Short mmCIF file of C-alpha atoms and ligand atoms in Angstrom, two decimals:
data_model
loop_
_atom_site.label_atom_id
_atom_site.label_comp_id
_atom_site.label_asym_id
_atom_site.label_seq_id
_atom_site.Cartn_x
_atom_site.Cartn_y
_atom_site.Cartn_z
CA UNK L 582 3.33 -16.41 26.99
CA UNK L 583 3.85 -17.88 23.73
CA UNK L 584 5.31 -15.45 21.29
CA UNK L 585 3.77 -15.65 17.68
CA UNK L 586 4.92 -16.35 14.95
CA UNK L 587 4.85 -13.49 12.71
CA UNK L 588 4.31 -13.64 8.51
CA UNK L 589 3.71 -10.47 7.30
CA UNK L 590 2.99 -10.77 3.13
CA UNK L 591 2.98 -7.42 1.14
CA UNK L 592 2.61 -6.89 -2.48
CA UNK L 593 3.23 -3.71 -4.59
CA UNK L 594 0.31 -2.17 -5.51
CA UNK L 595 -2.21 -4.43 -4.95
CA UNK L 596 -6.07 -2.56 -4.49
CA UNK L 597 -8.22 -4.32 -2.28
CA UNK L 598 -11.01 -3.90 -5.03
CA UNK L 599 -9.17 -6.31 -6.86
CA UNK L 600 -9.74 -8.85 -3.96
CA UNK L 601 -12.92 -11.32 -3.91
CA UNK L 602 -12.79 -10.82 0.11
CA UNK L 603 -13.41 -7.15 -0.48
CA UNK L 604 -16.20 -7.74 -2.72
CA UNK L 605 -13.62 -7.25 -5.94
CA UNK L 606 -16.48 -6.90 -9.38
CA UNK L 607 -12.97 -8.50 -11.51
CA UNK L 608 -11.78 -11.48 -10.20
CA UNK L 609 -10.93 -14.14 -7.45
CA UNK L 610 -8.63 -14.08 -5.11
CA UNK L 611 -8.92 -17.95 -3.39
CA UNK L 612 -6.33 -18.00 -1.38
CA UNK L 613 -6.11 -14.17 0.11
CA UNK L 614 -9.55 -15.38 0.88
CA UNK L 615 -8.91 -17.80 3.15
CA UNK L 616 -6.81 -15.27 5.59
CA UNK L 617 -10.07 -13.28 5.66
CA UNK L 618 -12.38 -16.40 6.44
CA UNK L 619 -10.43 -17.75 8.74
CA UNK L 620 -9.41 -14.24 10.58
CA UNK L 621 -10.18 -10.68 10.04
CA UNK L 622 -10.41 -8.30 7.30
CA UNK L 623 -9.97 -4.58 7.46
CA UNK L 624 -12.44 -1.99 5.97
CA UNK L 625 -10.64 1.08 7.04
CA UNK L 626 -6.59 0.38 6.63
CA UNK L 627 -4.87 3.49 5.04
CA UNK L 628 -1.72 5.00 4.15
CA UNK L 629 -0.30 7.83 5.43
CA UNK L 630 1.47 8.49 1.97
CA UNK L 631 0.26 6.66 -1.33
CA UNK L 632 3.90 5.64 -2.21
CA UNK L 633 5.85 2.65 -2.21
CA UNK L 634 8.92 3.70 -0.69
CA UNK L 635 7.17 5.93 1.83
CA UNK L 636 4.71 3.91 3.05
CA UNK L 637 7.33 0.72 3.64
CA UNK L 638 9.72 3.12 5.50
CA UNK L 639 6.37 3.43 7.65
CA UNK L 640 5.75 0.06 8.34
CA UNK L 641 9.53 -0.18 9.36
CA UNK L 642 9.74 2.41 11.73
CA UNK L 643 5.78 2.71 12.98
CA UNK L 644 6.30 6.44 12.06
CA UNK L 645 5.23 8.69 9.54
CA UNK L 646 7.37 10.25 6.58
CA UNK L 647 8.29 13.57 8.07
CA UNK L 648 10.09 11.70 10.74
CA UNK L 649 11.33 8.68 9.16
CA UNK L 650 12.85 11.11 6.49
CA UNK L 651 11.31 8.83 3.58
CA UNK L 652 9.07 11.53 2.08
CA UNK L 653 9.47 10.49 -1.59
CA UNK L 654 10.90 7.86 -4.01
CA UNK L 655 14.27 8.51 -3.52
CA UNK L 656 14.74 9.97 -0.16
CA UNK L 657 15.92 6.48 0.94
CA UNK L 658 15.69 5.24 4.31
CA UNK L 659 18.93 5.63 6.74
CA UNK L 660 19.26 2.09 7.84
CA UNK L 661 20.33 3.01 11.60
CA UNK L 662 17.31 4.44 12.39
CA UNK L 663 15.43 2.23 14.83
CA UNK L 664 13.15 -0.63 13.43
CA UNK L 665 10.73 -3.31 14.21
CA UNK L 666 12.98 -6.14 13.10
CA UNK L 667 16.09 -4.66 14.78
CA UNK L 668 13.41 -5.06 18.16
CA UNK L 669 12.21 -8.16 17.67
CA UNK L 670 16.03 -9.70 17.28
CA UNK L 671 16.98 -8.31 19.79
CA UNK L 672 13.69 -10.27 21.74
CA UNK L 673 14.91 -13.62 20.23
CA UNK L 674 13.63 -13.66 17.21
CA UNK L 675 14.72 -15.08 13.72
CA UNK L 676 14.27 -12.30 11.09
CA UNK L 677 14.36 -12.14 7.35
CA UNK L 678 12.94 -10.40 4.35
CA UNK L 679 12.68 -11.59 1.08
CA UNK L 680 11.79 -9.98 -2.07
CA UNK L 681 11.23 -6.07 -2.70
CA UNK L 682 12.73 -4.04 -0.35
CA UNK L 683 12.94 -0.71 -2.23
CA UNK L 684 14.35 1.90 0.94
CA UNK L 685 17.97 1.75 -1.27
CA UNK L 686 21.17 0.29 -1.89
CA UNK L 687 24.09 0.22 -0.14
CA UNK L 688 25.39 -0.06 3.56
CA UNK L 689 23.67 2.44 4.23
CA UNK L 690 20.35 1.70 3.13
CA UNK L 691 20.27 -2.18 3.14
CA UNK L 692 17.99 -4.08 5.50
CA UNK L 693 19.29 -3.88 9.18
CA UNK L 694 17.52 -5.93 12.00
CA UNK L 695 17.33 -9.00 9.52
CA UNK L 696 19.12 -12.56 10.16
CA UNK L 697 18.14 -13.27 6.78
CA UNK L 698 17.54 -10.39 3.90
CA UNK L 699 17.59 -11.45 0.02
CA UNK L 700 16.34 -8.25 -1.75
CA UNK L 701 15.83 -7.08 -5.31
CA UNK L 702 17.42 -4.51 -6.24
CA UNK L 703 15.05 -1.57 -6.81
CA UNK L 704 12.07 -2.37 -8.31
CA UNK L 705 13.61 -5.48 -9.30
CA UNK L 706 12.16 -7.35 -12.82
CA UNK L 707 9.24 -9.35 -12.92
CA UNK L 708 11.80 -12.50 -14.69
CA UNK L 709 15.54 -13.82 -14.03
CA UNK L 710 16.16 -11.20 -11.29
CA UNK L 711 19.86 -9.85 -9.61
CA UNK L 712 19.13 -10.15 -5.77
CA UNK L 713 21.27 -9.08 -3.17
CA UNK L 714 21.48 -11.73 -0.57
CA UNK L 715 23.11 -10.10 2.72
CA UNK L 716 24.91 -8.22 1.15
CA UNK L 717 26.15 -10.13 -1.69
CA UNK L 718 24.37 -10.50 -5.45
CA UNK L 719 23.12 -13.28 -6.72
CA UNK L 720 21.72 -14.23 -9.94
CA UNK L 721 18.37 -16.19 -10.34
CA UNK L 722 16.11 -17.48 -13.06
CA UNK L 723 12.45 -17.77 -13.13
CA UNK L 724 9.07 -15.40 -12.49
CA UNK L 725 10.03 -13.51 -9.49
CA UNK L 726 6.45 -14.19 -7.57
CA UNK L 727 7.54 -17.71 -7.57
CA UNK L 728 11.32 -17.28 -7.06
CA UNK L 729 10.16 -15.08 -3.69
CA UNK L 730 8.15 -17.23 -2.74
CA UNK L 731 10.67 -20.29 -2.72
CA UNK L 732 13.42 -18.17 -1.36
CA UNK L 733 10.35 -17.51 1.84
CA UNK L 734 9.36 -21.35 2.26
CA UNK L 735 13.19 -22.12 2.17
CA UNK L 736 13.70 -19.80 4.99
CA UNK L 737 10.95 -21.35 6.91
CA UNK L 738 11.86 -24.78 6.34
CA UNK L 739 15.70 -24.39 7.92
CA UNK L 740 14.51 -21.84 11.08
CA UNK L 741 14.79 -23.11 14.52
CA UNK L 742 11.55 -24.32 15.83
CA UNK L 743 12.36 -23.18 18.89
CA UNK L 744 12.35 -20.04 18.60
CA UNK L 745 9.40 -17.12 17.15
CA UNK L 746 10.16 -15.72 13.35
CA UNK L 747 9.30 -12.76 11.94
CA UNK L 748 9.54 -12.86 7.87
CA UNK L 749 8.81 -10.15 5.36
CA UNK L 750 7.01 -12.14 2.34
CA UNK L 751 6.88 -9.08 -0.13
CA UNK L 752 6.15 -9.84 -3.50
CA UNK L 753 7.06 -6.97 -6.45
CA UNK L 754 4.10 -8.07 -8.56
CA UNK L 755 1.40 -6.15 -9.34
CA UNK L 756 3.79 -3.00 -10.03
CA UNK L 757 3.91 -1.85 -13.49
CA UNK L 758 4.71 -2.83 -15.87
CA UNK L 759 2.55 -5.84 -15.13
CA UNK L 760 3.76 -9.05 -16.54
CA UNK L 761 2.22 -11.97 -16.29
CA UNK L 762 4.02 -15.71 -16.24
CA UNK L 763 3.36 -18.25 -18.80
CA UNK L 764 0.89 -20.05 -16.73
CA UNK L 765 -1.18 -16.91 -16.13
CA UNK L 766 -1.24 -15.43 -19.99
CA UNK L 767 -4.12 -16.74 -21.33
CA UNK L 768 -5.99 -15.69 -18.04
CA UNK L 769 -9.23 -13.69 -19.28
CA UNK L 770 -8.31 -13.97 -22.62
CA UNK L 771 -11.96 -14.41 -23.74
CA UNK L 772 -13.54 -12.15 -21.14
CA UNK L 773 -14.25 -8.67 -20.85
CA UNK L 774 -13.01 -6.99 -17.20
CA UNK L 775 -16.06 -4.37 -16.65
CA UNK L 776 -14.84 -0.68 -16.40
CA UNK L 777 -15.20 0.87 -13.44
CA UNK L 778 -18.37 3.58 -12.30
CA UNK L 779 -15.82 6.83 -12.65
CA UNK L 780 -13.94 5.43 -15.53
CA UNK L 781 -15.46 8.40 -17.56
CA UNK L 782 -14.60 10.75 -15.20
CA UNK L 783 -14.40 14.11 -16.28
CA UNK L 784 -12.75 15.90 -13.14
CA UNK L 785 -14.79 18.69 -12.85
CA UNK L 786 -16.57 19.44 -9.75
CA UNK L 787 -12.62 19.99 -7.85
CA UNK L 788 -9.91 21.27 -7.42
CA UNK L 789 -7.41 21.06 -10.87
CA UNK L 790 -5.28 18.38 -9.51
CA UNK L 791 -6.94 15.77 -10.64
CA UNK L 792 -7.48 17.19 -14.25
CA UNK L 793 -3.82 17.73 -14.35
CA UNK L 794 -2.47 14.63 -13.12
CA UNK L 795 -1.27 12.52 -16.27
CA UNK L 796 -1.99 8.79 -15.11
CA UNK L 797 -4.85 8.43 -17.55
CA UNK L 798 -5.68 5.26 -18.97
CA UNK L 799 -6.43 6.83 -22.64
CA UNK L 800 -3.33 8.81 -22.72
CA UNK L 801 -0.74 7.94 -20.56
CA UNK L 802 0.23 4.17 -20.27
CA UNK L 803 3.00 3.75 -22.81
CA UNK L 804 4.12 0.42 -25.16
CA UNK L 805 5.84 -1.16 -22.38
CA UNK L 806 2.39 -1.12 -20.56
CA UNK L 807 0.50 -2.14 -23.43
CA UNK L 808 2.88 -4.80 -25.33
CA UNK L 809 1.20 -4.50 -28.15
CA UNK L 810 -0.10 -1.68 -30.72
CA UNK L 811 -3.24 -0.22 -30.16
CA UNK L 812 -5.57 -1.74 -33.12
CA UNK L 813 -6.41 0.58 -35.92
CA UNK L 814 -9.43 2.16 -36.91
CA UNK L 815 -10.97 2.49 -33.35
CA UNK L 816 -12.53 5.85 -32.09
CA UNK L 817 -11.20 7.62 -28.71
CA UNK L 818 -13.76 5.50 -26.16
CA UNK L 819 -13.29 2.44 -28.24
CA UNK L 820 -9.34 2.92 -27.76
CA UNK L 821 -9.46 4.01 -24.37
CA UNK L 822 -11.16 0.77 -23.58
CA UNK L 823 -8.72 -1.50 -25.32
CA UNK L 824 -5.87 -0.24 -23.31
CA UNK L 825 -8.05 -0.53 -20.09
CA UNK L 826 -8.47 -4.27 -21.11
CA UNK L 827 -4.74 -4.62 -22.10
CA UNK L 828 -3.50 -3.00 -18.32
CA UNK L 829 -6.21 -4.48 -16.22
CA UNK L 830 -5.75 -8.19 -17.81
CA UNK L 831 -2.06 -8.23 -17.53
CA UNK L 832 -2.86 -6.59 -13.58
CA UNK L 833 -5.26 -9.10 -12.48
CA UNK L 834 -2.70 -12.09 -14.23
CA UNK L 835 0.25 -10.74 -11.90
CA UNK L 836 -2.46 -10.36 -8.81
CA UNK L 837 -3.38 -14.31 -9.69
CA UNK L 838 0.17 -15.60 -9.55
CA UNK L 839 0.57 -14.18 -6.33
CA UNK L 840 -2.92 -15.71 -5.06
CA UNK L 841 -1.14 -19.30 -5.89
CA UNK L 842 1.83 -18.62 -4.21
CA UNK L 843 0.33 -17.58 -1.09
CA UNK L 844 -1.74 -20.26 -1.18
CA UNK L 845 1.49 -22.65 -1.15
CA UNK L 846 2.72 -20.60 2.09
CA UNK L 847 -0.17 -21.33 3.87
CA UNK L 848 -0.68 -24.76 2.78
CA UNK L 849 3.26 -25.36 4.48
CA UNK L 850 1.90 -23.53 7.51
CA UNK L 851 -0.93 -26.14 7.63
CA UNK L 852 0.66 -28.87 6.77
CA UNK L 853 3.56 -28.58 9.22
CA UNK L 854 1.04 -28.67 12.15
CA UNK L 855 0.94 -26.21 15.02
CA UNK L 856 2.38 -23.34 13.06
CA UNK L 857 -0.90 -22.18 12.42
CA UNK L 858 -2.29 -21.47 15.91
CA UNK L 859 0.72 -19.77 16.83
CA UNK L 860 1.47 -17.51 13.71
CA UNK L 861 -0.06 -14.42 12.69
CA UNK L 862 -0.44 -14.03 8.77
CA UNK L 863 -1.08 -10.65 7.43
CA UNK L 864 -1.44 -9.71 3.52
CA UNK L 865 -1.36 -6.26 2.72
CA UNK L 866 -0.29 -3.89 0.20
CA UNK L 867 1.78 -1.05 0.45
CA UNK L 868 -1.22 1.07 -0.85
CA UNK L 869 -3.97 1.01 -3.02
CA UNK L 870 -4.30 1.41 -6.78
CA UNK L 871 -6.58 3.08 -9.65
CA UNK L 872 -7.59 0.22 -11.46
CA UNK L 873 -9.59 2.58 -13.93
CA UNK L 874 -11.07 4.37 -11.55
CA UNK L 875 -11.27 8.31 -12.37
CA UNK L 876 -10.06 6.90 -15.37
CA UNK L 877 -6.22 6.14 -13.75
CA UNK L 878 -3.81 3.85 -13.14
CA UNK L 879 -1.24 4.74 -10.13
CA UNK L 880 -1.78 6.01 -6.89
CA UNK L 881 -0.67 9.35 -4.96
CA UNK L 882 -3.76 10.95 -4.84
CA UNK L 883 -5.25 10.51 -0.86
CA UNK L 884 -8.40 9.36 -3.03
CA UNK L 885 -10.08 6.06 -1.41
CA UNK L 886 -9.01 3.73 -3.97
CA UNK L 887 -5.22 4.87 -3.55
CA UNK L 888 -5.85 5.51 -0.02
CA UNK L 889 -7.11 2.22 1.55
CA UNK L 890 -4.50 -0.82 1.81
CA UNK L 891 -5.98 -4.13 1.80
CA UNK L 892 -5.07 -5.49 5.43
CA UNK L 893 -6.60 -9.33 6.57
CA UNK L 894 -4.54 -11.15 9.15
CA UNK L 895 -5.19 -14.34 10.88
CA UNK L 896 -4.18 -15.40 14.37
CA UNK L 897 -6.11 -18.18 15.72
CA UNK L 898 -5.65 -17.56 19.45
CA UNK L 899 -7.00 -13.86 19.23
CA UNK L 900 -9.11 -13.69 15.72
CA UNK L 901 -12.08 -14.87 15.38
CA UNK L 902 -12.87 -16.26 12.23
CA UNK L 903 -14.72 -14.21 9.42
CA UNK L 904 -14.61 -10.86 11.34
CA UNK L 905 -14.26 -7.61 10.11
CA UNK L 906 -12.78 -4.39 11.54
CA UNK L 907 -14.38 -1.25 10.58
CA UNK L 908 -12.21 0.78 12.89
CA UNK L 909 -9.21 3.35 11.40
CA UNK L 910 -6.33 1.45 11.15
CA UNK L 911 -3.05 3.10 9.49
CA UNK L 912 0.05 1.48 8.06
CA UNK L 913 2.63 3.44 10.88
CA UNK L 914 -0.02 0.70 13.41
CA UNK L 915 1.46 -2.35 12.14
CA UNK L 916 4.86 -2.26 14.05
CA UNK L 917 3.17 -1.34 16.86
CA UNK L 918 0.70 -4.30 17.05
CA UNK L 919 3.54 -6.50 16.37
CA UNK L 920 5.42 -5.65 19.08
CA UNK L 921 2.33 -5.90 21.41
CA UNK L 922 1.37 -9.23 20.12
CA UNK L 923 5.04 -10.21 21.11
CA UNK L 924 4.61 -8.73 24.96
CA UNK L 925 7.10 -6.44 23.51
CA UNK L 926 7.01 -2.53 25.48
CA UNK L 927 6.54 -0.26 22.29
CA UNK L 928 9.14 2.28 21.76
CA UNK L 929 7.97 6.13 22.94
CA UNK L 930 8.87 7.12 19.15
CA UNK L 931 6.96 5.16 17.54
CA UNK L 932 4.35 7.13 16.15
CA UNK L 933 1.41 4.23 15.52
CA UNK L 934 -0.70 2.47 17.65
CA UNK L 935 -0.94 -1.16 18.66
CA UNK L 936 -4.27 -2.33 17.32
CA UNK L 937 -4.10 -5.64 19.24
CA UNK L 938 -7.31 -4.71 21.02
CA UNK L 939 -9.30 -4.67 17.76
CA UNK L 940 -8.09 -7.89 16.87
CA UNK L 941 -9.73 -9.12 19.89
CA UNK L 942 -13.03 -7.74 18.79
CA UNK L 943 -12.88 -4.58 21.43
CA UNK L 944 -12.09 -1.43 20.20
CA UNK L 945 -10.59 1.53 22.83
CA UNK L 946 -12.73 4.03 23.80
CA UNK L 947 -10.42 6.75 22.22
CA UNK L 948 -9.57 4.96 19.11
CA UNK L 949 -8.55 7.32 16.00
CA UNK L 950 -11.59 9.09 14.32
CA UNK L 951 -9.51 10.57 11.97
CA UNK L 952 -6.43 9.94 10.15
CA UNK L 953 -3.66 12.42 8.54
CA UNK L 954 -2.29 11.75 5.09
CA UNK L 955 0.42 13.55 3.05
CA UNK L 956 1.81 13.08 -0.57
CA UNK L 957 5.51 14.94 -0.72
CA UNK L 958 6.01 14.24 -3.93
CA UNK L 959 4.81 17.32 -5.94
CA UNK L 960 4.38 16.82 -9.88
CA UNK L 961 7.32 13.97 -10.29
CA UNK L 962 6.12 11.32 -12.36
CA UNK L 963 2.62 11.91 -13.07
CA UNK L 964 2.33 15.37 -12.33
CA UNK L 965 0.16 15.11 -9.34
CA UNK L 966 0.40 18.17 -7.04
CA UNK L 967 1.96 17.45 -3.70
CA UNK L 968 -0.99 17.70 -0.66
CA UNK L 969 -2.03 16.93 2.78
CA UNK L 970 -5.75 15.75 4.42
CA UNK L 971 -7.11 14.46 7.33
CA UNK L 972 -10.21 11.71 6.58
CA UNK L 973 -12.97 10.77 9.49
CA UNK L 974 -15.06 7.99 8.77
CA UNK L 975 -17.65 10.08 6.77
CA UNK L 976 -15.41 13.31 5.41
CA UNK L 977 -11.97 13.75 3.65
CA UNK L 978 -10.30 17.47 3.60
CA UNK L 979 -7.87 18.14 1.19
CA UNK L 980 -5.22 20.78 0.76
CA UNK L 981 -2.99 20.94 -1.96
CA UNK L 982 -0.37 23.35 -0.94
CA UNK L 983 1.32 22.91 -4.42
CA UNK L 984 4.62 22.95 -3.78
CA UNK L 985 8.27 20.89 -3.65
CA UNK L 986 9.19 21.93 -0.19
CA UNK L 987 12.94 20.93 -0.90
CA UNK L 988 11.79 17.43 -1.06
CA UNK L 989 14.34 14.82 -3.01
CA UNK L 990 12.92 14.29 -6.42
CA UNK L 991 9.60 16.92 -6.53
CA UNK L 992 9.85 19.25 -8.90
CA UNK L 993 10.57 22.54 -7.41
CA UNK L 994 7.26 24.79 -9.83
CA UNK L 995 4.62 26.07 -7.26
CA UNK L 996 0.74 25.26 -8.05
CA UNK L 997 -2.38 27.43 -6.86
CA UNK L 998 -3.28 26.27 -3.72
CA UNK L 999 -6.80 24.12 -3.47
CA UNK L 1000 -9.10 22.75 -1.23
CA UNK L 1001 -11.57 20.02 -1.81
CA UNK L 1002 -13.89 18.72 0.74
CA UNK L 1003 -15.62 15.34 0.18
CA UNK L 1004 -18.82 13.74 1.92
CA UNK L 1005 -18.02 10.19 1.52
CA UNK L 1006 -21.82 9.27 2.56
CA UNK L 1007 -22.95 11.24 -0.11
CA UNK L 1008 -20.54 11.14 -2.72
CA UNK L 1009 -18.45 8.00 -1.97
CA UNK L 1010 -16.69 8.03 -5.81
CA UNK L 1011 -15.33 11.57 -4.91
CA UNK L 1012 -16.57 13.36 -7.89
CA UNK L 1013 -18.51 16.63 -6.17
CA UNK L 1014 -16.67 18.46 -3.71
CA UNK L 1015 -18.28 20.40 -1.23
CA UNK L 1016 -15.83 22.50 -0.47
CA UNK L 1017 -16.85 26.27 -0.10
CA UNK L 1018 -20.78 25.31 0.25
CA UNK L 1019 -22.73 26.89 2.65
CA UNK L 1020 -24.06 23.66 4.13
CA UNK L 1021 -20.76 22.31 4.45
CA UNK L 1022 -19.18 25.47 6.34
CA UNK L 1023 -18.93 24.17 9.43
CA UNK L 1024 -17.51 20.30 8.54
CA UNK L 1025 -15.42 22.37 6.92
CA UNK L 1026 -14.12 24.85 9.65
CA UNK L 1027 -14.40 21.33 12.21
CA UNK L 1028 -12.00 19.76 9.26
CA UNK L 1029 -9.63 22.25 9.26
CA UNK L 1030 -9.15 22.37 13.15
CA UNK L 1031 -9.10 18.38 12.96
CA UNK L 1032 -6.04 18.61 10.57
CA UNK L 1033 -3.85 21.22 12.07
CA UNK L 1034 -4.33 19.30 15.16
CA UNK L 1035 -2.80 16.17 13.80
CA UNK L 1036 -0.02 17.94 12.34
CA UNK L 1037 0.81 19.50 15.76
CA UNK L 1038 0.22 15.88 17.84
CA UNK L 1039 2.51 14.34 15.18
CA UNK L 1040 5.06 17.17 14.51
CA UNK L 1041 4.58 17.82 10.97
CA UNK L 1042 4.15 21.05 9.25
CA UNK L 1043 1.85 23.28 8.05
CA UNK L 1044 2.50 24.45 4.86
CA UNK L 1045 2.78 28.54 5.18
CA UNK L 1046 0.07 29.08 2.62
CA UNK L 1047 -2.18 27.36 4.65
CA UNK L 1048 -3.51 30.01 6.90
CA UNK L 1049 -7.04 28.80 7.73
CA1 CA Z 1310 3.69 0.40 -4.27
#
């Protein structure tokens, strides 16, 4: 067989409703577009853990944060742990990754299974950044989307044809603090971005996480977010709005600089001839984003606009063009599919699933129904209590157990414990939960068994409040 090629493109951060391909009300995405017309896009790609570091330690290893050890920002990732680069070298292929990296510093954290690895250093600046190129630093100048994405076509350019690549594209941009290039600043400078349906949420109706998680829009994004002072003489909702214009502009400017660049990678894949057939292009993002939504920015929360990853990938010989997938898919699948996509045996430990078949249009008669989520993180940051859920295609169940659990970097203070229950048919912003109604007794009681079973089948723990 012929062994793709295999460019996977991440950014940090990046919502899928800020996408055109997902039907994004804020702006256009041209080229991210094009992966979805001319392959597949994803409805239902999640996270297991709404986190960069976390959810790129489970992209890595194909397993989930309890095993991988990668629980929190922080709890770095022990670089001789098994990976999906370290496999496919050891198949033949050329390896890199370029750009963020963010599973630590160090020899014992720096990327193993990689040929090629030029990281930034933490979250790494959005100009002039100090990478460290196997091993070594090295100082650059420019707007890091570009520099990345030079460093990425430079790779490409000197690999052996003969042989398959795998290269991590990951761009930093669109973390915060969101800073746009010169040739993006005036983007939308004479435009209003409309605010989101929740954007006036007022988080009643659940549990008292959400009330007490400080990520708001009105009160919590500081000057470095804003660059500039709020105007005077403007009432709360007129100042709340100014910021939202001030975050989401500089958000969508960062998001458009990366559109352009990817564009440039696929226009080398196209131009070069017969790359294209033969390579499988993915753009994802470690995990969604609030842009405004429940009145947030960040993440965390196992809320659908934190929760879903944007996930289109294009691979002529098995795609076809313009489909969509509305099947579970979670981010510990991607190594998996990989692998099986390279007539590669997947690894017993991994905990994902190849989702190869979907790709082809069929999906497996016992494909996932429901997916298990966990945040580890309790109250670090933006004070959002630390929980676990499992979410079917038409409920989520929530439990925040409210507490550190030893994890690095969660602040050891114990919350009430809380349930919420959503009916994403019904309710699919999230603003009514049903836990505790009558009607709901038994989606409840099915909920709970669903999510105790996952955490058995994938070795995690109940939390010893949880007694239901
Ligand atoms: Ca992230």
């Amino acid at each position: 067989m012929t062994k793709p090629n295999i460019l996977f493109i991440m950014s940090d951060d990046h919502a899928s409703h800020a996408m055109s391909c997902y039907g994004s009300r804020i702006n256009q995405t041209p080229n991210l577009d094009r992966i979805a017309r001319e392959g597949m896009r994803f409805d239902n790609c999640f996270c297991t853990n709404s986190l960069c570091e976390p959810s790129r330690a489970g992209i890595l290893t194909g397993t989930y944060n309890h095993v991988n050890g990668v629980t929190t920002i922080g709890a770095h990732l022990d670089n001789r742990l098994e990976n999906v680069a370290k496999i496919l070298q050891r198949d033949g292929y050329q390896t890199a990754i370029v750009g963020k990296w963010h599973l630590g510093q160090g020899t014992d954290h720096w990327p193993t299974g990689f040929d090629y690895w030029n990281i930034l250093q933490g979250q790494g600046p959005y100009f002039d950044p100090e990478m460290v190129r196997n091993g070594e630093k090295v100082q650059y100048s420019g707007y890091t989307t570009d520099l990345i994405t030079d460093l990425s076509l430079d790779w490409l350019k000197g690999r052996d044809r003969e042989r398959p690549f795998f290269l991590m594209y990951h761009h930093k941009a669109p973390h915060r603090h969101w800073e746009p290039d010169d040739k993006h600043a005036q983007l939308y400078e004479d435009v209003d971005i409309p605010e989101p349906p929740t954007f006036d949420d007022d988080y009643s109706n659940r549990a008292h996480a959400a009330r007490e998680a400080r990520m708001r829009v009105a009160d919590d994004l500081n000057e470095l977010d804003l660059k500039q002072p709020v105007p005077e003489g403007l009432n709360a909702a007129e100042e709340k709005s100014w910021k939202y214009q001030r975050y989401i502009k500089d958000y969508l400017r960062c998001v458009a600089s990366i559109d352009d660049n990817v564009g440039r990678v696929l226009d080398y894949l196209e131009e070069e001839g017969g790359a294209v057939e033969d390579t499988i292009v993915i753009y994802t993002s470690d995990q969604g984003f609030f842009l405004g939504d429940h009145g947030w920015y960040d993440k965390r929360f196992m809320y659908e606009e934190s929760l879903r990853m944007p996930f289109i990938i294009r691979y002529p010989r098995e795609i076809e063009a313009g489909s969509v997938c509305e099947e579970m898919m979670l981010n510990v699948d991607f190594a998996p599919t990989w692998l099986d996509c390279a007539g590669i045996d997947i690894p017993d430990h991994m905990q994902g699933r190849s989702c190869r078949p979907l790709l082809n249009g069929e999906t497996p008669g016992d494909w996932q129904q429901g997916i298990y989520y966990r945040y580890w993180m309790h109250l670090s940051h933006h004070n959002v209590a630390a929980h676990y859920g499992v979410r079917t295609h038409r409920y989520k169940l929530i439990y925040y157990y409210g507490d550190a659990c030893g994890q690095p970097n969660a602040i050891d203070e114990r919350r009430d414990p809380e349930w919420e229950l959503f009916d994403l048919q019904e309710d699919p912003c999230e603003l009514n939960s049903v836990y505790g109604d009558p009607a709901y007794c038994e989606v409840a009681s099915d909920l709970t068994r669903k999510l105790h079973e996952l955490q058995e089948k994938l070795g995690d723990q109940r939390h010893e409040t949880d007694t239901e």
